[in-house]
Structure formats: structure tokens, C-alpha cells
Coordinates of C-alpha atoms in Angstrom, one line a residue:
M1 CA -21.2 -23.1 -28.9
M2 CA -17.4 -24.0 -29.7
G3 CA -16.1 -20.2 -30.6
W4 CA -18.0 -19.1 -26.7
I5 CA -15.6 -21.7 -25.5
S6 CA -12.5 -20.1 -27.1
Y7 CA -13.6 -16.8 -26.2
V8 CA -13.9 -17.8 -22.9
L9 CA -10.4 -19.6 -23.0
V10 CA -8.9 -16.6 -24.4
R11 CA -9.8 -14.7 -22.2
R12 CA -9.4 -16.4 -19.5
R13 CA -5.5 -17.0 -20.0
K14 CA -5.2 -13.4 -20.9
T15 CA -6.8 -13.0 -17.3
L16 CA -4.0 -15.2 -15.8
G17 CA -1.5 -13.5 -17.6
V18 CA -2.3 -10.0 -16.1
I19 CA -2.8 -11.8 -12.6
V20 CA -0.3 -13.8 -12.2
P21 CA 2.9 -12.0 -13.2
L22 CA 1.3 -9.1 -11.0
L23 CA 1.1 -11.1 -8.3
V24 CA 4.8 -11.7 -8.2
A25 CA 6.0 -8.5 -8.9
I26 CA 3.8 -7.3 -5.5
A27 CA 5.3 -10.0 -3.2
Y28 CA 8.7 -9.2 -4.8
L29 CA 8.1 -5.8 -4.7
T30 CA 7.5 -5.7 -0.7
L31 CA 11.1 -8.0 -0.3
A32 CA 12.9 -5.0 -2.8
E33 CA 11.6 -2.5 -0.6
R34 CA 12.6 -3.9 2.7
K35 CA 16.0 -5.0 1.1
V36 CA 16.6 -0.9 -0.4
L37 CA 15.2 0.6 3.0
G38 CA 17.6 -1.8 5.0
S39 CA 20.5 -0.6 3.0
I40 CA 19.3 3.4 3.2
Q41 CA 19.3 2.7 7.0
R42 CA 22.7 0.5 7.4
R43 CA 21.4 -3.1 7.8
R44 CA 20.9 -6.2 6.7
G45 CA 17.4 -6.7 5.7
P46 CA 15.5 -9.6 5.5
N47 CA 17.8 -12.7 4.6
A48 CA 17.0 -15.7 6.9
V49 CA 14.5 -17.4 4.5
G50 CA 16.5 -18.7 1.4
I51 CA 19.3 -17.2 -0.5
Y52 CA 19.5 -13.8 0.1
G53 CA 16.0 -14.2 1.6
L54 CA 14.2 -14.1 -1.7
F55 CA 11.9 -16.5 -0.5
T56 CA 11.0 -14.3 2.1
P57 CA 7.0 -13.1 0.3
L58 CA 6.5 -16.9 0.3
A59 CA 7.0 -17.7 3.8
D60 CA 5.4 -14.1 4.7
G61 CA 2.5 -15.6 2.8
R62 CA 2.6 -18.5 3.6
K63 CA 2.4 -17.6 7.4
L64 CA -0.8 -15.1 6.9
L65 CA -2.5 -17.7 4.8
L66 CA -1.9 -20.4 7.5
K67 CA -3.1 -17.6 10.5
E68 CA -6.8 -18.1 12.2
T69 CA -9.0 -15.0 10.5
I70 CA -10.6 -13.1 14.2
I71 CA -13.7 -11.3 13.5
P72 CA -14.3 -8.4 15.7
M73 CA -18.1 -9.2 18.2
A74 CA -19.0 -6.0 17.6
A75 CA -18.3 -6.1 13.5
N76 CA -20.1 -6.2 10.7
S77 CA -18.8 -9.9 10.0
S78 CA -20.0 -9.8 5.9
L79 CA -19.1 -6.6 5.8
F80 CA -15.9 -7.1 7.5
R81 CA -14.8 -9.8 5.2
M82 CA -16.3 -7.7 2.1
A83 CA -13.7 -5.3 2.2
P84 CA -10.3 -6.3 1.9
I85 CA -11.6 -8.3 -1.4
L86 CA -13.2 -5.0 -2.9
T87 CA -10.0 -3.4 -2.4
F88 CA -7.9 -6.7 -3.8
V89 CA -10.5 -7.0 -6.7
L90 CA -10.2 -3.0 -7.3
A91 CA -6.6 -3.2 -7.7
L92 CA -7.0 -5.5 -10.4
M93 CA -9.5 -4.2 -12.0
G94 CA -7.2 -1.0 -12.8
W95 CA -4.7 -3.1 -15.2
V96 CA -7.3 -3.8 -17.8
A97 CA -6.6 -0.7 -19.3
I98 CA -2.8 -0.1 -19.3
P99 CA -1.4 -1.0 -22.1
M100 CA 2.0 -2.4 -21.3
G101 CA 3.5 -2.8 -24.8
V102 CA 2.4 -3.3 -28.4
G103 CA -0.7 -5.8 -27.9
F104 CA -0.1 -6.3 -24.5
V105 CA -2.8 -4.9 -23.2
Y106 CA -6.2 -6.5 -21.6
A107 CA -9.2 -4.0 -23.6
D108 CA -7.8 -1.0 -25.5
R109 CA -10.5 1.0 -25.2
N110 CA -11.0 4.6 -26.5
R111 CA -12.3 5.9 -23.2
G112 CA -9.2 4.1 -21.0
V113 CA -9.0 7.1 -19.1
I114 CA -12.5 7.3 -17.9
Y115 CA -12.3 3.9 -17.4
R116 CA -9.5 4.2 -14.6
F117 CA -10.5 7.4 -12.9
A118 CA -14.3 5.1 -12.4
V119 CA -11.8 2.4 -11.0
S120 CA -9.8 4.7 -8.6
S121 CA -12.6 6.6 -7.9
L122 CA -14.3 3.1 -6.3
A123 CA -11.2 2.4 -4.5
V124 CA -12.3 4.1 -1.4
Y125 CA -15.4 2.5 -0.3
G126 CA -13.2 -0.8 0.3
I127 CA -11.5 1.6 3.1
M128 CA -14.9 3.7 3.9
I129 CA -16.0 0.0 4.6
A130 CA -13.2 -1.9 6.7
G131 CA -13.2 0.9 9.0
W132 CA -17.0 1.1 9.4
S133 CA -17.7 -2.4 9.7
S134 CA -14.8 -2.9 12.3
N135 CA -16.9 -1.2 14.9
S136 CA -13.5 0.1 16.1
K137 CA -12.9 3.8 16.7
Y138 CA -8.9 3.5 15.6
A139 CA -10.0 2.1 12.4
F140 CA -13.1 4.4 11.4
L141 CA -10.6 7.7 11.9
G142 CA -8.3 6.2 9.8
A143 CA -11.0 5.1 7.4
L144 CA -12.3 9.1 7.2
R145 CA -8.7 10.4 6.8
S146 CA -8.2 7.8 3.7
A147 CA -11.7 9.0 2.5
A148 CA -10.9 12.5 2.5
Q149 CA -7.3 12.3 1.2
M150 CA -8.3 10.5 -1.5
V151 CA -10.7 12.7 -2.8
S152 CA -8.9 15.8 -2.4
Y153 CA -5.9 14.6 -4.3
E154 CA -8.1 13.0 -6.6
V155 CA -9.1 16.3 -7.9
S156 CA -5.9 17.7 -8.8
I157 CA -4.4 14.4 -10.4
G158 CA -7.6 14.6 -13.0
F159 CA -6.8 17.9 -14.1
I160 CA -3.1 17.1 -14.2
V161 CA -4.1 13.7 -16.8
V162 CA -6.3 16.7 -18.8
S163 CA -3.3 18.2 -19.5
V164 CA -2.1 15.1 -20.9
L165 CA -5.2 14.5 -22.6
M166 CA -5.2 18.1 -24.5
C167 CA -1.6 17.2 -25.8
A168 CA -2.4 13.7 -27.2
G169 CA -6.1 14.4 -28.6
S170 CA -7.5 11.3 -27.2
A171 CA -8.4 9.3 -24.2
N172 CA -7.0 6.0 -25.2
L173 CA -3.8 5.1 -23.6
T174 CA -2.6 3.3 -26.0
D175 CA -2.8 6.7 -28.1
I176 CA -1.3 8.6 -24.9
V177 CA 1.7 6.5 -25.7
R178 CA 2.0 6.6 -29.4
S179 CA 1.7 10.3 -29.4
Q180 CA 4.8 10.7 -27.1
Q181 CA 7.0 9.0 -30.4
D182 CA 8.8 12.7 -30.8
V183 CA 8.6 13.9 -27.0
W184 CA 7.9 12.5 -23.6
Y185 CA 5.2 14.7 -22.2
A186 CA 7.6 14.4 -19.4
R187 CA 9.7 17.6 -20.7
P188 CA 6.9 19.9 -21.5
L189 CA 4.8 19.0 -18.5
F190 CA 7.6 18.5 -16.5
P191 CA 5.4 20.7 -13.4
M192 CA 3.0 18.3 -14.0
R193 CA 5.0 15.2 -13.7
R194 CA 6.3 16.2 -10.3
R195 CA 2.6 16.8 -9.1
F196 CA 1.3 13.8 -10.6
F197 CA 3.9 11.3 -8.1
V198 CA 3.4 13.7 -5.2
S199 CA -0.5 13.0 -6.0
A200 CA 0.1 8.9 -6.5
L201 CA 1.8 8.9 -2.8
A202 CA -1.2 10.6 -1.4
E203 CA -3.5 8.1 -3.5
T204 CA -2.1 5.4 -2.8
N205 CA -1.8 6.1 1.6
R206 CA 2.3 5.8 0.5
H207 CA 4.7 7.5 3.3
P208 CA 4.9 10.6 3.7
F209 CA 0.6 10.4 3.2
D210 CA 0.7 7.6 5.2
L211 CA -1.8 9.4 7.8
P212 CA -4.5 6.7 7.5
E213 CA -2.1 4.4 8.9
A214 CA -0.4 6.8 11.4
E215 CA 0.8 4.2 13.7
A216 CA 1.7 6.8 16.6
E217 CA -2.1 8.2 16.9
L218 CA -4.3 5.1 15.0
V219 CA -1.8 1.9 15.8
S220 CA -2.8 0.9 12.0
G221 CA -5.6 2.8 10.7
Y222 CA -8.7 1.2 9.3
N223 CA -6.9 -2.5 8.8
V224 CA -5.9 -2.2 12.8
E225 CA -8.9 -5.2 13.3
Y226 CA -7.7 -7.3 10.3
S227 CA -5.7 -10.6 10.6
A228 CA -4.6 -13.4 8.3
M229 CA -6.0 -13.0 4.5
G230 CA -8.3 -10.0 5.6
F231 CA -4.8 -8.2 6.1
A232 CA -2.9 -9.8 3.6
L233 CA -5.2 -8.6 1.0
F234 CA -5.4 -4.7 1.9
F235 CA -1.1 -5.2 2.1
L236 CA -1.4 -6.7 -2.0
G237 CA -3.8 -4.2 -2.9
E238 CA -1.7 -1.4 -1.6
Y239 CA 1.5 -2.6 -3.7
G240 CA -0.4 -3.5 -6.4
N241 CA -2.0 0.0 -6.6
M242 CA 1.7 1.7 -6.1
I243 CA 2.6 -0.4 -9.2
L244 CA -0.6 0.8 -11.3
M245 CA -0.1 4.6 -10.2
S246 CA 4.0 3.9 -11.1
S247 CA 2.5 2.1 -14.7
M248 CA 0.2 5.5 -15.5
T249 CA 3.0 7.3 -14.5
T250 CA 5.3 5.8 -17.3
V251 CA 1.9 5.6 -19.8
R252 CA 1.3 9.2 -19.3
F253 CA 4.7 11.0 -19.1
F254 CA 7.0 8.7 -19.9
G255 CA 6.2 7.1 -23.3
G256 CA 5.2 3.7 -21.9
W257 CA 7.0 0.7 -23.8
L258 CA 8.3 3.4 -26.3
F259 CA 12.8 3.7 -26.2
P260 CA 14.2 6.9 -25.4
V261 CA 15.1 8.6 -28.9
V262 CA 15.1 5.3 -31.1
G263 CA 11.2 4.9 -30.3
D264 CA 9.1 1.4 -31.1
L265 CA 11.5 -1.6 -31.1
G266 CA 8.9 -4.4 -30.7
A267 CA 6.8 -6.1 -29.0
G268 CA 9.1 -8.0 -27.1
L269 CA 12.3 -5.3 -26.3
G270 CA 8.9 -2.8 -25.5
L271 CA 7.9 -4.8 -22.5
R272 CA 11.2 -4.7 -21.1
M273 CA 11.3 -1.2 -21.4
F274 CA 8.2 -0.5 -19.8
G275 CA 9.3 -3.1 -17.1
V276 CA 12.0 -0.6 -16.2
K277 CA 10.6 2.6 -16.3
V278 CA 7.8 1.2 -13.9
T279 CA 10.8 0.2 -11.9
R280 CA 12.3 3.4 -11.6
M281 CA 9.0 4.6 -10.5
L282 CA 8.4 2.1 -7.8
R283 CA 12.1 3.3 -6.4
G284 CA 10.5 7.1 -6.1
F285 CA 7.8 5.1 -3.7
V286 CA 10.4 3.4 -2.0
W287 CA 12.9 6.7 -1.7
A288 CA 10.0 8.5 0.0
R289 CA 9.5 6.3 2.7
A290 CA 12.6 6.4 3.9
A291 CA 13.2 10.0 3.4
Y292 CA 10.7 11.8 4.7
P293 CA 8.9 12.6 7.7
R294 CA 5.5 11.6 7.7
Y295 CA 2.9 14.8 6.9
R296 CA 0.4 16.4 9.6
Y297 CA -2.8 16.1 8.7
D298 CA -3.3 19.8 8.1
Q299 CA -0.4 20.4 5.8
L300 CA -1.6 17.0 3.7
M301 CA -4.9 18.6 2.9
R302 CA -3.6 22.4 2.8
L303 CA -0.7 20.8 -0.3
G304 CA -4.0 19.4 -1.7
W305 CA -6.7 22.1 -1.6
K306 CA -4.2 25.1 -1.4
V307 CA -1.2 24.1 -3.8
F308 CA -2.1 20.9 -5.9
L309 CA -5.3 22.3 -7.1
P310 CA -4.8 25.8 -8.2
V311 CA -1.6 24.6 -9.5
S312 CA -2.9 21.8 -11.8
L313 CA -6.4 24.2 -12.7
G314 CA -3.8 26.9 -14.0
W315 CA -1.5 24.5 -16.2
V316 CA -4.9 23.4 -18.1
G317 CA -5.5 27.3 -19.2
K318 CA -1.7 27.3 -20.1
T319 CA -1.7 23.9 -21.7
S320 CA -4.7 25.0 -23.7
G321 CA -3.8 28.4 -24.2
F322 CA -0.4 26.9 -25.9
L323 CA -2.3 24.7 -28.3
I324 CA -5.3 26.9 -29.2
G325 CA -2.1 29.3 -30.1
R326 CA -0.1 27.2 -32.1
N327 CA -2.8 25.3 -34.0
G328 CA -5.8 27.3 -33.9
F329 CA -9.6 26.6 -33.1

């Protein structure tokens, strides 16, 4: 009995050790994005709440928490409430297998890559349920767009990851990091790294691929009927997925917690290096929002099916041919 209690306490501590820093990171990622966008557009950004606006995320969270949750009369109330919770929970579940440093991983599984695919493929259900249960044309069209977009780019991401798996020889994310001790995969797999980042923008419905939330056509897309904490959970899920995809890019292409040239320098410094790399990836998400206009929907689908899919599939064949020629059968 005491062993079971200690096991539960350890798991609870590890869970809080992942969720609490993630929520803080999401809160201040929103502030950093607004500050960077303000700088790019030559304005100040949020600066009224606290010194340099540092308490703005806390004020926004308090405002959404205290607002009234409004459910449309024609909506399916149970599914309407469940959709944002499902989206947020799936965004948290993706962190189970992410190695952030030596010993900094919730569950170091041999099939971590497969687990990540399983969780990411479920993410579309939260958005689809939100669009359908709202009983709104705008929300339903946004949900359909999101489902088609996420499924389309999930295929190309899968082939890109297959190239990484062939180079690493393992589906364990920790082994993938350790296999980059001598050279990061961002160098030999440079075209795939770029396509993975663009696919991550589409997978997370971020600009310039934010067609499910297009203000000009759909007002706000699948979350147009949501307010208060329902909207906040969708918001947290989106930014959590941004951090998650940046972490996956770091693990698969930039050596995870490994230092350039030097390699592994221990748990504490490795965790800091992982954070620095993830922050650099997040800068790309913010920069893309400021720099590029929104794609048309036909351009989005053509890019996914006619460009990214054939190129990533061809790169799988090229990588396998190179590895067979180098190492033999």
C-alpha cells in the first residue's frame, strides 16, 4: 500500500513538473508574441499592466476566468463543453514522451514517435466536435477546413519523420537525440527540416495557414461561438501545440539538449540548451505571422499534396538508398 502511495505521489509530482512550467510558458509566449509583433509593426505592444506589461497574461487569464460562459440555444451543450477540454488535454498529453534533458522525460518509451503520431492525429477531433456542436455555419466550415488541413500535412510530416527514424535507427526520442552526438540531422536533412517547420505551421493552424480562423470569411472559425474559459482552453491548446511542435523540431533535427560541437554537458545545462533551441523555433512562428500574407485554401492544399508529399516521399527513398549503399543490407 505504501509503495502504491509513493508511486502515485511521484507521478503527481512529475505531472505537475510538466504542466505548471508549460502553462507559464504558454502565458508568456502570448506576451512575447504581442511584443515582437508590436516591434515589427513599429508600435509599443502591451505595456499597461505591470512593468513593461509583464502582468498582461495574468490579467487576460483572470478576465477570461471570470467571464460568463454562453452556450448557444441550438448547440449540443455536452459536446460544446467537451471540445475545448479535449483540445487542451491532447495538447498536454503530447508532452509525455518529449525528452527535455538527461532524465527530464515523463515516460521514456521505445515507441515515443508512434505515441506522438497517435496523439497528434486525435487533435483534429476537438476542433471537429467544436465546429459541429456549435450549430453555426461559420464554425462548421472552419472545422472542415481544419480537419482537411491537419490530415493533409500529417501525411508529409509522417514521411519526414520516417527519414529521421532511418538515420537514427530507433523510434525512441531519447535515442534520436543521442544519435545526433556527432552531427545534427538539420544538416544532412536540411530540406526536410524546412518542410517540417512549414508543415508544423499548417498542423497548428498558424499564420500563414490559419484558414480555419480566417477573420475575413469565417469571423473566427471553429471557435466563433466560444467565450470565457472555452475560448481560453482553445487558446491554450493552440499555443501549447506551438511549443510542442518546436520541441519536436528540436528533438528530431537540432540535437535536443546536446550542445553544438561539445555534445552533452549534463542535466541542468542540457535543459537550458533545450529551452534556448525551442525559443528560437518559436521565433519562427511569430515571424511568419508578421511577414507573410494568408494563403488561399486551394494554394494550401496544393502545397501539401502536390509539393510536400512527393518531395518528402522522394527524400525517404533517397535516404534509404544512401544508408543501404553506406552500410549494406
